[in-house]
């Protein structure tokens, strides 16, 4: 099969189309013929080697987490899928030192990481959903403990995770404020945001107050003002942790003591508010619930651009600009 292979960490130029052996599956594995994949920021951050102190992969590597395609083979213990099923999901590459991701014509994925593809989406549309939508779902409902009628602020709301966060929060009956640049204000309204804030021209802490949940996809530069807009007992849920570089201390931001260290750093600013860092898990059960919202017309993917497989490097370059509306999708097979 053909796959996008990397022989080392580096820039987009390390991504090359190569012929590699077909992956093998275990008892709980599903072999998927990939029709489309998507590019997430974690893909190029891993490719650059941002997390190599924590995830030091053995090369060559096939990057990529999201996929949508067709089941061609199942392991002996698989009960949820059969050959011919149209599925989508994401593959977690943070386990082990070997990474064989979804930038390939075929990928082996654990059964628990997949769901049936929504019937009203093409494979290209479906590939834009899994990691970003699951991140939004788990951040809001698991870490943010979102309840109907609560008030939610979504930062970077026009990005891959943000678009799903706005729609999921609205689907659960929340009042949603959303931040983005000037050219995305009407887009946020169209997604369902009740309040849109142009971060280039105004400070969100001067526009809103007494919110229950803040979902941060920007970084700790917005944390002080985010805490100001939270009510007592409110929750700041961060998607972006400080990136570890050279010291073992910084690795702790991706480990179990991350929240305690960050909370200690913020100190009195928390004042009865809580901080959580989200780590997305590939749960097919959560993805099924998202699929139901998609098929009900309450959630939709947004695609900035679709690239052919041979232009994966260009897809990564576009993602690295940080100015993508929704998701970047790469067409892999027919």
Short mmCIF file of C-alpha atoms in Angstrom, two decimals:
data_model
loop_
_atom_site.label_atom_id
_atom_site.label_comp_id
_atom_site.label_asym_id
_atom_site.label_seq_id
_atom_site.Cartn_x
_atom_site.Cartn_y
_atom_site.Cartn_z
CA UNK A 1 0.00 0.00 0.00
CA UNK A 2 0.99 3.65 -0.28
CA UNK A 3 1.55 5.70 2.85
CA UNK A 4 2.97 9.08 3.87
CA UNK A 5 6.20 8.10 5.57
CA UNK A 6 8.61 10.16 7.69
CA UNK A 7 12.17 8.96 8.26
CA UNK A 8 12.92 11.67 10.84
CA UNK A 9 11.50 14.65 12.68
CA UNK A 10 11.51 17.85 10.68
CA UNK A 11 9.58 20.19 8.44
CA UNK A 12 6.83 19.29 5.97
CA UNK A 13 9.47 18.14 3.51
CA UNK A 14 10.02 14.93 5.53
CA UNK A 15 6.56 13.71 4.44
CA UNK A 16 7.01 11.36 1.49
CA UNK A 17 4.71 8.94 -0.35
CA UNK A 18 6.23 5.44 -0.09
CA UNK A 19 5.21 1.81 -0.61
CA UNK A 20 4.94 -0.07 2.69
CA UNK A 21 3.54 -3.47 3.76
CA UNK A 22 -0.14 -3.82 4.58
CA UNK A 23 -0.71 -3.59 8.38
CA UNK A 24 -1.68 -6.69 10.34
CA UNK A 25 -4.49 -6.77 12.88
CA UNK A 26 -4.83 -8.50 16.23
CA UNK A 27 -7.94 -10.08 17.78
CA UNK A 28 -9.47 -6.67 18.62
CA UNK A 29 -8.27 -4.89 15.51
CA UNK A 30 -10.10 -3.65 12.43
CA UNK A 31 -8.39 -3.17 9.07
CA UNK A 32 -9.81 -0.08 7.37
CA UNK A 33 -9.35 0.97 3.76
CA UNK A 34 -8.85 4.69 4.23
CA UNK A 35 -10.84 6.96 1.94
CA UNK A 36 -9.93 10.21 3.66
CA UNK A 37 -7.88 11.51 6.59
CA UNK A 38 -7.55 14.94 8.15
CA UNK A 39 -4.72 17.09 9.44
CA UNK A 40 -4.78 18.07 13.11
CA UNK A 41 -2.28 20.44 14.78
CA UNK A 42 -1.00 17.53 16.87
CA UNK A 43 0.13 15.87 13.61
CA UNK A 44 2.62 18.57 12.69
CA UNK A 45 3.64 19.18 16.30
CA UNK A 46 4.61 15.50 16.52
CA UNK A 47 6.30 15.71 13.12
CA UNK A 48 8.39 18.66 14.31
CA UNK A 49 9.45 16.68 17.39
CA UNK A 50 7.78 18.93 19.97
CA UNK A 51 7.00 15.96 22.20
CA UNK A 52 9.99 13.75 21.52
CA UNK A 53 11.15 13.79 25.16
CA UNK A 54 7.86 12.13 26.04
CA UNK A 55 7.02 10.27 22.80
CA UNK A 56 10.32 9.29 21.25
CA UNK A 57 9.16 7.28 18.24
CA UNK A 58 11.15 4.71 16.32
CA UNK A 59 11.32 5.76 12.67
CA UNK A 60 10.01 5.38 10.03
CA UNK A 61 6.67 6.81 11.17
CA UNK A 62 3.26 7.16 9.53
CA UNK A 63 1.57 10.21 11.11
CA UNK A 64 -2.16 10.91 11.20
CA UNK A 65 -5.00 10.26 13.65
CA UNK A 66 -8.34 10.73 11.86
CA UNK A 67 -9.75 8.46 9.18
CA UNK A 68 -12.94 7.55 7.38
CA UNK A 69 -13.21 4.48 5.21
CA UNK A 70 -14.43 0.92 4.75
CA UNK A 71 -13.82 -2.17 6.88
CA UNK A 72 -11.97 -4.86 4.94
CA UNK A 73 -11.03 -7.28 7.73
CA UNK A 74 -11.80 -7.77 11.43
CA UNK A 75 -10.01 -9.58 14.25
CA UNK A 76 -11.45 -12.73 15.80
CA UNK A 77 -12.77 -10.87 18.87
CA UNK A 78 -14.42 -8.00 16.98
CA UNK A 79 -18.21 -7.95 17.28
CA UNK A 80 -19.27 -4.42 16.32
CA UNK A 81 -18.09 -4.31 12.70
CA UNK A 82 -17.89 -6.49 9.61
CA UNK A 83 -16.26 -6.15 6.19
CA UNK A 84 -18.03 -3.57 4.07
CA UNK A 85 -19.08 -1.34 6.98
CA UNK A 86 -18.47 2.37 6.49
CA UNK A 87 -16.65 3.63 9.58
CA UNK A 88 -14.73 6.56 10.97
CA UNK A 89 -12.59 7.18 14.02
CA UNK A 90 -9.18 8.21 15.25
CA UNK A 91 -6.11 6.25 16.16
CA UNK A 92 -4.19 7.25 19.29
CA UNK A 93 -0.49 7.40 18.53
CA UNK A 94 0.66 8.13 22.07
CA UNK A 95 0.94 4.47 23.08
CA UNK A 96 4.26 2.74 22.40
CA UNK A 97 7.19 3.87 20.26
CA UNK A 98 5.86 2.67 16.93
CA UNK A 99 3.41 4.97 15.17
CA UNK A 100 1.46 3.65 12.20
CA UNK A 101 -1.20 6.30 11.73
CA UNK A 102 -3.90 7.12 9.22
CA UNK A 103 -1.88 8.78 6.44
CA UNK A 104 -2.06 5.52 4.52
CA UNK A 105 -4.30 3.55 2.18
CA UNK A 106 -4.97 1.02 4.96
CA UNK A 107 -4.78 1.34 8.74
CA UNK A 108 -5.26 -1.08 11.64
CA UNK A 109 -7.49 0.51 14.31
CA UNK A 110 -8.74 -0.91 17.63
CA UNK A 111 -12.46 -1.75 17.51
CA UNK A 112 -13.13 0.56 20.48
CA UNK A 113 -11.79 3.57 18.52
CA UNK A 114 -14.29 3.34 15.65
CA UNK A 115 -17.93 4.13 14.98
CA UNK A 116 -20.24 3.73 12.00
CA UNK A 117 -19.89 6.74 9.70
CA UNK A 118 -22.86 9.14 9.78
CA UNK A 119 -25.04 8.27 6.79
CA UNK A 120 -25.39 11.92 5.76
CA UNK A 121 -21.65 12.58 5.47
CA UNK A 122 -19.19 11.78 2.70
CA UNK A 123 -15.90 10.18 3.71
CA UNK A 124 -14.16 13.55 3.26
CA UNK A 125 -16.66 15.20 5.61
CA UNK A 126 -16.50 12.35 8.11
CA UNK A 127 -12.70 12.45 8.24
CA UNK A 128 -12.95 16.04 9.53
CA UNK A 129 -14.85 14.94 12.62
CA UNK A 130 -13.28 12.37 15.01
CA UNK A 131 -10.37 13.89 16.93
CA UNK A 132 -11.66 17.47 16.94
CA UNK A 133 -15.25 16.57 17.80
CA UNK A 134 -14.23 14.08 20.49
CA UNK A 135 -11.91 16.68 22.01
CA UNK A 136 -14.77 19.17 22.19
CA UNK A 137 -17.19 16.53 23.52
CA UNK A 138 -14.92 15.23 26.26
CA UNK A 139 -13.69 18.69 27.24
CA UNK A 140 -17.20 20.09 27.63
CA UNK A 141 -19.08 17.12 29.05
CA UNK A 142 -16.39 15.22 30.95
CA UNK A 143 -13.99 17.92 32.14
CA UNK A 144 -16.35 20.91 31.95
CA UNK A 145 -19.34 19.01 33.38
CA UNK A 146 -21.61 21.00 31.09
CA UNK A 147 -25.31 21.13 31.93
CA UNK A 148 -28.26 22.54 29.95
CA UNK A 149 -28.76 26.25 30.46
CA UNK A 150 -25.17 26.96 31.50
CA UNK A 151 -23.00 29.65 29.94
CA UNK A 152 -19.95 28.58 27.94
CA UNK A 153 -17.10 30.61 26.42
CA UNK A 154 -15.25 28.93 23.55
CA UNK A 155 -11.88 30.40 22.57
CA UNK A 156 -10.55 29.92 19.02
CA UNK A 157 -14.09 29.01 18.04
CA UNK A 158 -13.47 29.00 14.28
CA UNK A 159 -10.76 26.34 14.56
CA UNK A 160 -11.03 22.58 14.30
CA UNK A 161 -12.10 21.93 17.90
CA UNK A 162 -13.87 25.25 18.36
CA UNK A 163 -16.48 24.72 15.64
CA UNK A 164 -17.57 21.47 17.25
CA UNK A 165 -17.48 22.94 20.76
CA UNK A 166 -19.89 25.72 19.77
CA UNK A 167 -22.29 23.29 18.09
CA UNK A 168 -22.15 20.62 20.80
CA UNK A 169 -22.69 23.18 23.55
CA UNK A 170 -25.71 24.59 21.70
CA UNK A 171 -27.07 21.08 21.13
CA UNK A 172 -26.98 20.62 24.92
CA UNK A 173 -28.92 23.83 25.51
CA UNK A 174 -26.04 26.07 26.60
CA UNK A 175 -25.67 29.82 26.05
CA UNK A 176 -22.45 30.17 24.03
CA UNK A 177 -19.99 33.02 23.64
CA UNK A 178 -17.21 32.53 21.11
CA UNK A 179 -13.97 34.30 20.22
CA UNK A 180 -12.36 34.53 16.78
CA UNK A 181 -10.90 37.11 14.40
CA UNK A 182 -12.84 39.83 12.60
CA UNK A 183 -13.50 37.84 9.43
CA UNK A 184 -15.07 34.95 11.37
CA UNK A 185 -17.74 36.84 13.33
CA UNK A 186 -20.64 36.05 10.99
CA UNK A 187 -19.38 32.47 10.69
CA UNK A 188 -19.64 32.06 14.47
CA UNK A 189 -23.20 33.38 14.39
CA UNK A 190 -24.01 30.85 11.66
CA UNK A 191 -22.63 28.06 13.88
CA UNK A 192 -25.06 29.11 16.61
CA UNK A 193 -22.98 31.30 18.93
CA UNK A 194 -25.14 33.67 21.00
CA UNK A 195 -22.31 36.16 21.58
CA UNK A 196 -19.36 36.64 19.21
CA UNK A 197 -16.20 38.42 20.31
CA UNK A 198 -13.52 39.79 17.98
CA UNK A 199 -10.31 39.13 19.90
CA UNK A 200 -8.41 41.45 17.54
CA UNK A 201 -10.50 44.48 18.57
CA UNK A 202 -11.93 43.85 22.03
CA UNK A 203 -11.20 42.14 25.33
CA UNK A 204 -13.62 39.35 26.07
CA UNK A 205 -13.41 40.00 29.85
CA UNK A 206 -15.01 43.40 29.23
CA UNK A 207 -17.91 41.88 27.29
CA UNK A 208 -19.03 38.90 29.38
CA UNK A 209 -19.11 37.65 32.97
CA UNK A 210 -20.49 34.91 35.24
CA UNK A 211 -19.80 32.00 32.89
CA UNK A 212 -19.83 28.36 33.98
CA UNK A 213 -17.24 26.92 31.58
CA UNK A 214 -14.40 28.35 29.50
CA UNK A 215 -12.92 26.11 26.82
CA UNK A 216 -9.44 27.32 25.90
CA UNK A 217 -7.86 26.34 22.59
CA UNK A 218 -5.38 29.24 22.56
CA UNK A 219 -2.99 28.78 25.47
CA UNK A 220 -2.21 30.18 28.90
CA UNK A 221 -2.05 33.77 27.58
CA UNK A 222 -5.86 33.89 27.90
CA UNK A 223 -6.08 32.17 31.30
CA UNK A 224 -6.02 35.29 33.55
CA UNK A 225 -8.97 36.94 31.75
CA UNK A 226 -10.71 33.57 31.38
CA UNK A 227 -10.69 33.16 35.15
CA UNK A 228 -12.16 36.66 35.50
CA UNK A 229 -15.24 35.74 33.45
CA UNK A 230 -15.90 32.52 35.38
CA UNK A 231 -18.40 32.48 38.23
CA UNK A 232 -17.51 30.88 41.58
CA UNK A 233 -17.34 27.13 40.97
CA UNK A 234 -16.73 27.64 37.25
CA UNK A 235 -14.33 25.51 35.24
CA UNK A 236 -11.49 26.49 32.90
CA UNK A 237 -10.81 23.57 30.55
CA UNK A 238 -7.55 23.87 28.60
CA UNK A 239 -6.81 22.03 25.38
CA UNK A 240 -3.32 23.48 25.01
CA UNK A 241 -0.67 22.67 27.60
CA UNK A 242 2.82 24.20 27.61
CA UNK A 243 4.95 22.29 25.09
CA UNK A 244 7.81 20.33 26.69
CA UNK A 245 11.21 21.06 25.18
CA UNK A 246 14.30 20.16 27.13
CA UNK A 247 13.61 19.82 30.83
CA UNK A 248 11.98 16.90 32.59
CA UNK A 249 10.01 19.38 34.69
CA UNK A 250 8.13 20.57 31.63
CA UNK A 251 7.16 17.00 30.82
CA UNK A 252 4.99 17.07 33.90
CA UNK A 253 2.56 19.34 32.08
CA UNK A 254 1.53 16.32 30.02
CA UNK A 255 1.44 13.96 32.98
CA UNK A 256 -0.77 13.29 35.95
CA UNK A 257 0.48 16.22 38.08
CA UNK A 258 -0.15 18.82 35.36
CA UNK A 259 -3.26 20.32 36.90
CA UNK A 260 -1.71 20.65 40.38
CA UNK A 261 1.39 22.39 39.01
CA UNK A 262 -0.59 24.80 36.86
CA UNK A 263 -3.09 25.52 39.63
CA UNK A 264 -0.22 26.28 42.02
CA UNK A 265 1.23 28.69 39.47
CA UNK A 266 -2.10 30.50 39.08
CA UNK A 267 -2.50 30.57 42.85
CA UNK A 268 -5.11 32.96 44.20
CA UNK A 269 -6.43 33.72 40.71
CA UNK A 270 -8.45 30.50 40.80
CA UNK A 271 -10.51 31.67 43.83
CA UNK A 272 -12.99 28.81 43.91
CA UNK A 273 -12.65 28.02 40.21
CA UNK A 274 -11.12 24.84 38.82
CA UNK A 275 -8.64 24.07 36.04
CA UNK A 276 -8.55 20.93 33.90
CA UNK A 277 -6.34 19.84 31.01
CA UNK A 278 -8.10 17.66 28.45
CA UNK A 279 -6.50 14.57 26.97
CA UNK A 280 -8.74 13.16 24.27
CA UNK A 281 -9.43 9.43 24.28
CA UNK A 282 -10.51 7.49 21.16
CA UNK A 283 -13.89 6.30 22.44
CA UNK A 284 -16.15 4.88 19.78
CA UNK A 285 -19.10 5.18 22.16
CA UNK A 286 -18.63 8.96 22.40
CA UNK A 287 -18.27 9.13 18.63
CA UNK A 288 -21.61 7.31 18.23
CA UNK A 289 -23.30 10.06 20.25
CA UNK A 290 -21.67 12.71 18.09
CA UNK A 291 -22.84 10.81 15.00
CA UNK A 292 -26.41 11.01 16.30
CA UNK A 293 -26.11 14.80 16.57
CA UNK A 294 -24.69 14.96 13.04
CA UNK A 295 -27.49 12.83 11.59
CA UNK A 296 -30.02 14.99 13.45
CA UNK A 297 -28.59 18.09 11.76
CA UNK A 298 -27.39 19.64 15.03
CA UNK A 299 -23.65 19.33 14.30
CA UNK A 300 -21.81 19.63 11.00
CA UNK A 301 -18.14 19.54 10.01
CA UNK A 302 -16.52 22.54 8.34
CA UNK A 303 -13.73 21.95 5.82
CA UNK A 304 -11.23 24.63 4.82
CA UNK A 305 -9.66 22.65 1.97
CA UNK A 306 -9.30 19.11 0.61
CA UNK A 307 -5.85 18.03 -0.62
CA UNK A 308 -4.80 14.95 -2.61
CA UNK A 309 -2.54 12.51 -0.78
CA UNK A 310 0.48 13.64 -2.80
CA UNK A 311 0.13 17.17 -1.35
CA UNK A 312 0.26 16.20 2.32
CA UNK A 313 3.22 18.55 2.88
CA UNK A 314 1.15 21.48 1.60
CA UNK A 315 -1.72 20.44 3.86
CA UNK A 316 0.65 20.55 6.84
CA UNK A 317 1.99 23.96 5.83
CA UNK A 318 -1.53 25.34 5.71
CA UNK A 319 -2.33 23.89 9.14
CA UNK A 320 0.83 25.41 10.60
CA UNK A 321 -0.34 28.93 9.70
CA UNK A 322 -2.86 28.69 12.55
CA UNK A 323 -5.53 30.41 10.46
CA UNK A 324 -7.68 27.51 9.29
CA UNK A 325 -11.47 27.65 9.47
CA UNK A 326 -12.54 24.19 10.55
CA UNK A 327 -10.50 21.28 9.27
CA UNK A 328 -8.07 20.32 6.51
CA UNK A 329 -8.88 17.00 4.83
CA UNK A 330 -6.66 14.78 2.70
CA UNK A 331 -8.22 12.37 0.18
CA UNK A 332 -6.45 9.02 0.42
CA UNK A 333 -8.41 6.40 -1.55
CA UNK A 334 -11.51 6.08 -3.72
#
